[in-house]
Amino acid sequence: MSKLVIVGTVAFDAIETPFGKTDKILGGAATYIGLSAANFNVDQAAVSVVGGDFPQEYLDLLKDRNVNIEGIEIVKDGKTFFWSGKYHNDMNSRDTLATELNVLEHFNPVVPQNYRDAEIVMLGNLHPLVQLGVLDQMTKKPKLAILDTMNFWMDIALDDLHKVIKRVDVITINDEEARQLTGEYSLVVAARKIHEMGPKYVVIKKGEHGALLFHNDHMFYAPALPLEEVFDPTGAGDTFAGGFAGYLASTGDISFENMKNAVIYGSTLASFCVEKFGTERMVSLKEDEVNIRLQAFKNLTQFDIDLK
Ligand code: AMP
C-alpha cells in the first residue's frame, strides 16, 4: 500500500446554489481530497490547520475514513479558514463571496514523521509557500508530486506559485485558471506552456464538460458523466484530484496509460460529490455505487468503429 500525503484547506464553507443555501458546513480542499482518496487502498495523511472553533466531530469523520489527522494542527485561539461562494444558474461558474484566511495566515505545515517518505504527494489548494514547505519536508523525492491551485493564488502569490509549479510532476487546474496562468485561450497551447513551466503532465478540468490530460504530444479526454441531479459543485475539483491521486497511489503505476484510468476514477468520484450539498454525498458513498458508475462511464465512452 502506497503512502499519500495531502495538504490543503480544512474549512468552513457557506454555499449558495439555485437549489438552496447552507450555513457554515464542513469543506476545504484537503477534506474533499481525503474523502475521495479514501475510496482506495492507501495510507493517507492530511496536513492542514483549523481553529479552536472546528468541531471534533468533523476531525473524527476524516479519521473514521482512514485519513491520518496528526498533521492537522489545531490553533485553539484561532478561527478556521472560511470560504463562501454563490453559483450561477448554469452551475458551472461561481462567485466567491468571502475568503477569510484566519489560521491559514501564519500556518507552518508539519508533515508527520512517518509520512515524510510518501510515494505520492497531493498539494491541494492552499498558499503556494505552504505547498513548497510540504515538498521540502519530504525525506526522499516522491514518485509523483501533484499540484492543484486556483485563481485566488494566481492573483496574490503568482511568483511563489511559479516556484511550486516548477517542482511538481502533475498539475490539475480548471480551464479558466489555465487560461489565466498562460494568457492563452486554446487549452492545447495553454497545456504546452504549462509543460514548459515544469509539470510533465497537465490535467485541465472543464467542470460538466469533463477533463483533459496532456503529456508531451499525447492527449486524453474524459467527459463528465451526464447527471440528472447537480446540486452543489463545490469540491468537485478536489474530489477529482483525490480520486486521481488515490488511484495512482493504490496501483503504484504512474505511467501515462494508468493516468488515463486515474482521470476516469477522478471524474467518477467527482460525479457523486456534486449530487448533494458539501461533503454529504462523499461521506455516504459505497464501493458498489462507484463500480456501477464506472461501468456507466465505460458504456458512455466505448465505441467500436471499423476503420478501412
Ligand atoms: P473546488 O470546488 O474543488 O474548487 O473546491 C472548493 C473548496 O475549496 C471549498 O471547500 C473551499 O473551502 C476551498 N477553497 C476555496 N477557496 C480556497 C482558497 N483560496 N484556498 C484554498 N482552498 C480554498
Short mmCIF file of C-alpha atoms and ligand atoms in Angstrom, two decimals:
data_model
loop_
_atom_site.label_atom_id
_atom_site.label_comp_id
_atom_site.label_asym_id
_atom_site.label_seq_id
_atom_site.Cartn_x
_atom_site.Cartn_y
_atom_site.Cartn_z
CA MET A 1 0.00 0.00 0.00
CA SER A 2 1.48 3.37 -1.01
CA LYS A 3 1.56 6.37 1.27
CA LEU A 4 -0.17 9.55 0.22
CA VAL A 5 0.40 12.97 1.78
CA ILE A 6 -2.30 15.57 1.22
CA VAL A 7 -2.04 19.24 2.00
CA GLY A 8 -4.90 21.68 1.61
CA THR A 9 -7.51 23.65 3.47
CA VAL A 10 -9.83 22.14 6.04
CA ALA A 11 -12.57 24.69 6.14
CA PHE A 12 -15.97 26.04 6.90
CA ASP A 13 -17.92 26.73 3.71
CA ALA A 14 -21.16 28.66 3.21
CA ILE A 15 -22.64 27.79 -0.18
CA GLU A 16 -25.49 29.16 -2.24
CA THR A 17 -26.77 27.38 -5.35
CA PRO A 18 -30.03 27.80 -7.31
CA PHE A 19 -31.32 24.89 -5.18
CA GLY A 20 -30.61 26.20 -1.73
CA LYS A 21 -28.26 27.69 0.74
CA THR A 22 -26.15 26.35 3.60
CA ASP A 23 -24.75 27.95 6.69
CA LYS A 24 -21.19 27.01 7.70
CA ILE A 25 -20.61 23.38 6.77
CA LEU A 26 -17.52 21.18 6.52
CA GLY A 27 -15.42 21.95 3.43
CA GLY A 28 -11.88 22.57 2.30
CA ALA A 29 -9.62 21.15 -0.36
CA ALA A 30 -7.88 18.62 1.92
CA THR A 31 -11.25 17.43 3.22
CA TYR A 32 -12.61 16.64 -0.24
CA ILE A 33 -9.30 15.14 -1.43
CA GLY A 34 -9.08 12.90 1.65
CA LEU A 35 -12.70 11.71 1.43
CA SER A 36 -12.19 10.90 -2.24
CA ALA A 37 -8.83 9.12 -1.85
CA ALA A 38 -10.42 7.11 0.98
CA ASN A 39 -12.14 5.03 -1.71
CA PHE A 40 -8.78 3.37 -2.46
CA ASN A 41 -6.40 1.18 -0.56
CA VAL A 42 -3.98 3.93 0.50
CA ASP A 43 -2.29 5.04 3.69
CA GLN A 44 -3.03 8.76 3.66
CA ALA A 45 -2.30 11.70 5.92
CA ALA A 46 -3.74 15.21 5.70
CA VAL A 47 -1.65 18.26 6.56
CA SER A 48 -3.65 21.38 7.38
CA VAL A 49 -4.71 23.77 10.13
CA VAL A 50 -8.01 24.60 11.85
CA GLY A 51 -9.08 26.89 14.68
CA GLY A 52 -10.48 26.12 18.11
CA ASP A 53 -13.95 26.65 16.59
CA PHE A 54 -13.62 23.49 14.45
CA PRO A 55 -15.83 20.64 15.71
CA GLN A 56 -14.11 17.45 16.85
CA GLU A 57 -16.86 15.51 15.05
CA TYR A 58 -15.50 16.76 11.66
CA LEU A 59 -11.98 15.59 12.54
CA ASP A 60 -13.42 12.25 13.65
CA LEU A 61 -15.24 11.97 10.33
CA LEU A 62 -11.91 12.15 8.49
CA LYS A 63 -10.26 9.76 10.95
CA ASP A 64 -13.09 7.25 10.54
CA ARG A 65 -12.35 7.20 6.81
CA ASN A 66 -8.71 6.35 7.43
CA VAL A 67 -7.35 9.84 6.91
CA ASN A 68 -4.47 10.27 9.36
CA ILE A 69 -5.06 13.68 11.01
CA GLU A 70 -1.83 14.02 13.06
CA GLY A 71 -0.73 16.71 10.60
CA ILE A 72 -3.87 18.83 11.12
CA GLU A 73 -2.80 21.50 13.58
CA ILE A 74 -5.42 22.98 15.91
CA VAL A 75 -4.84 26.62 16.85
CA LYS A 76 -7.01 26.86 19.97
CA ASP A 77 -7.49 30.63 19.97
CA GLY A 78 -7.71 30.92 16.16
CA LYS A 79 -10.56 30.79 13.65
CA THR A 80 -10.86 28.17 10.91
CA PHE A 81 -10.44 29.19 7.24
CA PHE A 82 -13.82 30.29 5.86
CA TRP A 83 -14.94 30.36 2.26
CA SER A 84 -18.28 31.37 0.82
CA GLY A 85 -19.44 31.02 -2.76
CA LYS A 86 -22.54 31.52 -4.87
CA TYR A 87 -23.20 29.54 -8.05
CA HIS A 88 -24.74 30.99 -11.18
CA ASN A 89 -27.75 29.35 -12.79
CA ASP A 90 -25.57 27.24 -15.12
CA MET A 91 -23.85 25.74 -12.01
CA ASN A 92 -20.59 25.78 -13.93
CA SER A 93 -19.42 29.16 -12.71
CA ARG A 94 -19.49 30.82 -9.30
CA ASP A 95 -18.64 33.98 -7.46
CA THR A 96 -16.50 33.86 -4.36
CA LEU A 97 -18.30 35.93 -1.73
CA ALA A 98 -15.71 35.59 1.04
CA THR A 99 -12.28 34.09 1.64
CA GLU A 100 -11.18 34.52 5.25
CA LEU A 101 -7.73 33.02 5.69
CA ASN A 102 -7.77 33.22 9.52
CA VAL A 103 -5.43 30.48 10.91
CA LEU A 104 -4.01 29.94 7.42
CA GLU A 105 -2.27 33.29 7.63
CA HIS A 106 0.53 32.04 9.90
CA PHE A 107 0.46 28.35 9.08
CA ASN A 108 3.68 26.33 9.03
CA PRO A 109 2.81 22.84 7.82
CA VAL A 110 4.35 19.84 9.59
CA VAL A 111 4.28 16.51 7.73
CA PRO A 112 4.06 13.65 10.28
CA GLN A 113 7.46 11.85 10.50
CA ASN A 114 6.02 8.58 9.31
CA TYR A 115 4.75 10.13 6.07
CA ARG A 116 7.87 12.03 5.00
CA ASP A 117 8.84 9.18 2.67
CA ALA A 118 5.40 9.02 0.98
CA GLU A 119 5.43 7.96 -2.67
CA ILE A 120 2.69 10.39 -3.71
CA VAL A 121 2.23 13.97 -2.57
CA MET A 122 -1.01 15.77 -3.38
CA LEU A 123 -0.57 19.50 -2.94
CA GLY A 124 -4.17 20.68 -2.66
CA ASN A 125 -5.36 24.24 -2.88
CA LEU A 126 -3.55 26.44 -0.37
CA HIS A 127 -0.84 29.13 -0.31
CA PRO A 128 2.00 28.04 -2.65
CA LEU A 129 4.59 28.65 0.10
CA VAL A 130 2.79 26.14 2.32
CA GLN A 131 2.76 23.69 -0.60
CA LEU A 132 6.52 24.24 -1.04
CA GLY A 133 7.02 23.78 2.73
CA VAL A 134 5.49 20.31 2.43
CA LEU A 135 7.68 19.32 -0.52
CA ASP A 136 10.76 20.49 1.40
CA GLN A 137 9.96 18.18 4.32
CA MET A 138 9.91 15.02 2.23
CA THR A 139 12.98 12.95 3.08
CA LYS A 140 13.05 11.33 -0.34
CA LYS A 141 11.82 12.66 -3.63
CA PRO A 142 8.20 11.47 -4.07
CA LYS A 143 7.48 9.24 -7.03
CA LEU A 144 4.83 11.75 -8.03
CA ALA A 145 4.02 15.26 -6.83
CA ILE A 146 0.63 16.60 -7.93
CA LEU A 147 -0.40 20.22 -7.60
CA ASP A 148 -3.84 21.77 -7.53
CA THR A 149 -4.35 25.50 -7.25
CA MET A 150 -6.79 28.26 -8.11
CA ASN A 151 -7.07 31.83 -9.43
CA PHE A 152 -7.05 33.25 -5.89
CA TRP A 153 -3.34 32.29 -5.51
CA MET A 154 -2.54 33.45 -9.05
CA ASP A 155 -3.89 36.86 -8.06
CA ILE A 156 -2.00 37.25 -4.80
CA ALA A 157 1.07 34.94 -4.93
CA LEU A 158 1.97 34.31 -8.57
CA ASP A 159 5.78 34.25 -8.10
CA ASP A 160 5.54 31.68 -5.30
CA LEU A 161 3.07 29.69 -7.36
CA HIS A 162 5.59 29.51 -10.23
CA LYS A 163 8.19 28.14 -7.78
CA VAL A 164 5.93 25.25 -6.79
CA ILE A 165 4.72 24.61 -10.36
CA LYS A 166 8.37 24.12 -11.34
CA ARG A 167 8.79 21.33 -8.78
CA VAL A 168 5.77 19.13 -9.48
CA ASP A 169 5.15 16.32 -11.98
CA VAL A 170 1.41 16.88 -12.47
CA ILE A 171 -0.79 19.95 -12.26
CA THR A 172 -4.58 19.82 -12.10
CA ILE A 173 -6.19 23.13 -12.94
CA ASN A 174 -9.50 24.27 -14.39
CA ASP A 175 -9.86 25.72 -17.87
CA GLU A 176 -10.37 29.31 -16.74
CA GLU A 177 -7.30 29.11 -14.48
CA ALA A 178 -5.17 27.52 -17.24
CA ARG A 179 -6.08 30.48 -19.44
CA GLN A 180 -5.28 32.97 -16.67
CA LEU A 181 -1.93 31.31 -15.92
CA THR A 182 -0.76 31.25 -19.54
CA GLY A 183 -2.67 34.05 -21.25
CA GLU A 184 -3.69 31.53 -23.93
CA TYR A 185 -7.27 30.79 -24.98
CA SER A 186 -6.53 27.43 -26.63
CA LEU A 187 -6.25 24.78 -23.93
CA VAL A 188 -3.81 22.80 -26.10
CA VAL A 189 -1.47 25.79 -26.28
CA ALA A 190 -2.06 26.55 -22.58
CA ALA A 191 -1.12 22.96 -21.66
CA ARG A 192 2.07 23.23 -23.75
CA LYS A 193 3.01 26.45 -21.96
CA ILE A 194 2.35 24.84 -18.57
CA HIS A 195 4.58 21.89 -19.59
CA GLU A 196 7.32 24.43 -20.17
CA MET A 197 6.83 25.74 -16.62
CA GLY A 198 7.70 22.29 -15.20
CA PRO A 199 4.91 19.67 -14.94
CA LYS A 200 5.25 16.72 -17.34
CA TYR A 201 1.53 16.03 -17.03
CA VAL A 202 -1.20 18.65 -17.20
CA VAL A 203 -4.81 17.92 -16.30
CA ILE A 204 -7.30 20.59 -17.31
CA LYS A 205 -10.69 20.26 -15.62
CA LYS A 206 -13.68 21.58 -17.53
CA GLY A 207 -16.47 21.13 -14.99
CA GLU A 208 -19.53 19.48 -16.54
CA HIS A 209 -17.53 19.16 -19.78
CA GLY A 210 -15.04 16.67 -18.37
CA ALA A 211 -11.26 16.70 -18.11
CA LEU A 212 -8.26 16.67 -20.44
CA LEU A 213 -4.90 15.02 -19.72
CA PHE A 214 -1.82 16.23 -21.62
CA HIS A 215 1.63 14.64 -21.71
CA ASN A 216 4.00 15.99 -24.35
CA ASP A 217 2.15 15.38 -27.63
CA HIS A 218 -0.28 12.88 -26.12
CA MET A 219 -3.78 13.88 -25.15
CA PHE A 220 -6.62 12.05 -23.40
CA TYR A 221 -10.15 13.26 -22.80
CA ALA A 222 -12.77 12.01 -20.35
CA PRO A 223 -16.26 13.51 -20.38
CA ALA A 224 -18.10 14.20 -17.16
CA LEU A 225 -20.91 11.73 -16.60
CA PRO A 226 -24.17 13.46 -17.57
CA LEU A 227 -26.17 13.57 -14.34
CA GLU A 228 -29.84 14.01 -13.59
CA GLU A 229 -29.14 15.97 -10.46
CA VAL A 230 -26.43 18.53 -9.85
CA PHE A 231 -26.98 20.13 -6.51
CA ASP A 232 -23.70 21.71 -5.50
CA PRO A 233 -20.44 21.58 -7.49
CA THR A 234 -18.30 22.67 -4.50
CA GLY A 235 -15.36 20.37 -4.03
CA ALA A 236 -15.75 18.61 -7.38
CA GLY A 237 -12.26 19.68 -8.45
CA ASP A 238 -10.71 18.49 -5.19
CA THR A 239 -12.68 15.26 -5.29
CA PHE A 240 -11.35 14.71 -8.81
CA ALA A 241 -7.80 15.31 -7.56
CA GLY A 242 -8.33 12.95 -4.61
CA GLY A 243 -9.59 10.20 -6.90
CA PHE A 244 -6.74 10.77 -9.34
CA ALA A 245 -4.07 10.70 -6.60
CA GLY A 246 -5.73 7.89 -4.63
CA TYR A 247 -5.95 5.62 -7.65
CA LEU A 248 -2.32 6.23 -8.62
CA ALA A 249 -1.18 5.65 -5.04
CA SER A 250 -3.16 2.41 -4.75
CA THR A 251 -1.87 0.99 -8.06
CA GLY A 252 1.70 2.33 -7.75
CA ASP A 253 1.75 2.77 -11.53
CA ILE A 254 2.37 6.35 -12.69
CA SER A 255 2.51 5.68 -16.44
CA PHE A 256 0.50 7.84 -18.86
CA GLU A 257 -1.71 4.82 -19.65
CA ASN A 258 -2.57 4.38 -15.98
CA MET A 259 -3.11 8.11 -15.55
CA LYS A 260 -5.95 7.81 -18.07
CA ASN A 261 -7.68 5.45 -15.62
CA ALA A 262 -6.88 7.85 -12.80
CA VAL A 263 -8.71 10.59 -14.73
CA ILE A 264 -11.72 8.27 -15.09
CA TYR A 265 -11.71 7.50 -11.36
CA GLY A 266 -11.38 11.20 -10.58
CA SER A 267 -14.31 12.05 -12.84
CA THR A 268 -16.42 9.23 -11.44
CA LEU A 269 -15.90 10.28 -7.84
CA ALA A 270 -16.50 13.96 -8.68
CA SER A 271 -19.81 12.96 -10.25
CA PHE A 272 -21.00 11.82 -6.81
CA CYS A 273 -19.70 14.88 -5.00
CA VAL A 274 -21.98 17.28 -6.88
CA GLU A 275 -25.18 15.36 -6.11
CA LYS A 276 -25.60 16.76 -2.61
CA PHE A 277 -24.51 19.78 -0.63
CA GLY A 278 -20.95 19.88 0.65
CA THR A 279 -19.36 16.57 1.64
CA GLU A 280 -22.69 14.81 2.30
CA ARG A 281 -22.63 12.50 -0.72
CA MET A 282 -18.94 11.57 -0.36
CA VAL A 283 -19.45 10.60 3.26
CA SER A 284 -22.18 8.09 2.41
CA LEU A 285 -20.55 6.69 -0.75
CA LYS A 286 -20.26 2.88 -1.09
CA GLU A 287 -17.87 0.81 -3.21
CA ASP A 288 -20.60 -0.85 -5.28
CA GLU A 289 -22.06 2.56 -6.20
CA VAL A 290 -18.64 3.58 -7.53
CA ASN A 291 -18.38 0.37 -9.55
CA ILE A 292 -21.81 0.82 -11.12
CA ARG A 293 -20.90 4.34 -12.17
CA LEU A 294 -17.54 3.24 -13.58
CA GLN A 295 -19.44 0.78 -15.76
CA ALA A 296 -21.79 3.59 -16.87
CA PHE A 297 -18.71 5.63 -17.77
CA LYS A 298 -17.36 2.76 -19.83
CA ASN A 299 -20.67 2.35 -21.67
CA LEU A 300 -20.83 6.08 -22.32
CA THR A 301 -17.44 6.32 -23.96
CA GLN A 302 -16.90 2.96 -25.65
CA PHE A 303 -17.43 2.56 -29.35
CA ASP A 304 -16.09 0.29 -31.99
CA ILE A 305 -15.69 1.64 -35.50
CA ASP A 306 -14.08 -0.41 -38.23
CA LEU A 307 -11.56 1.79 -39.97
CA LYS A 308 -10.78 0.87 -43.54
P1 AMP B 1 -13.47 23.31 -5.62
O1 AMP B 1 -14.95 23.46 -5.76
O2 AMP B 1 -12.96 21.97 -5.98
O3 AMP B 1 -12.73 24.43 -6.27
O4 AMP B 1 -13.15 23.42 -4.07
C1 AMP B 1 -13.91 24.13 -3.17
C2 AMP B 1 -13.25 24.07 -1.81
O5 AMP B 1 -12.04 24.83 -1.85
C3 AMP B 1 -14.11 24.66 -0.72
O6 AMP B 1 -14.44 23.64 0.20
C4 AMP B 1 -13.26 25.76 -0.07
O7 AMP B 1 -13.21 25.67 1.32
C5 AMP B 1 -11.89 25.58 -0.66
N1 AMP B 1 -11.30 26.87 -1.06
C6 AMP B 1 -11.93 27.94 -1.59
N2 AMP B 1 -11.05 28.95 -1.81
C7 AMP B 1 -9.84 28.48 -1.44
C8 AMP B 1 -8.52 29.03 -1.43
N3 AMP B 1 -8.27 30.28 -1.86
N4 AMP B 1 -7.52 28.25 -0.98
C9 AMP B 1 -7.76 27.01 -0.57
N5 AMP B 1 -8.95 26.42 -0.53
C10 AMP B 1 -9.99 27.15 -0.96
#
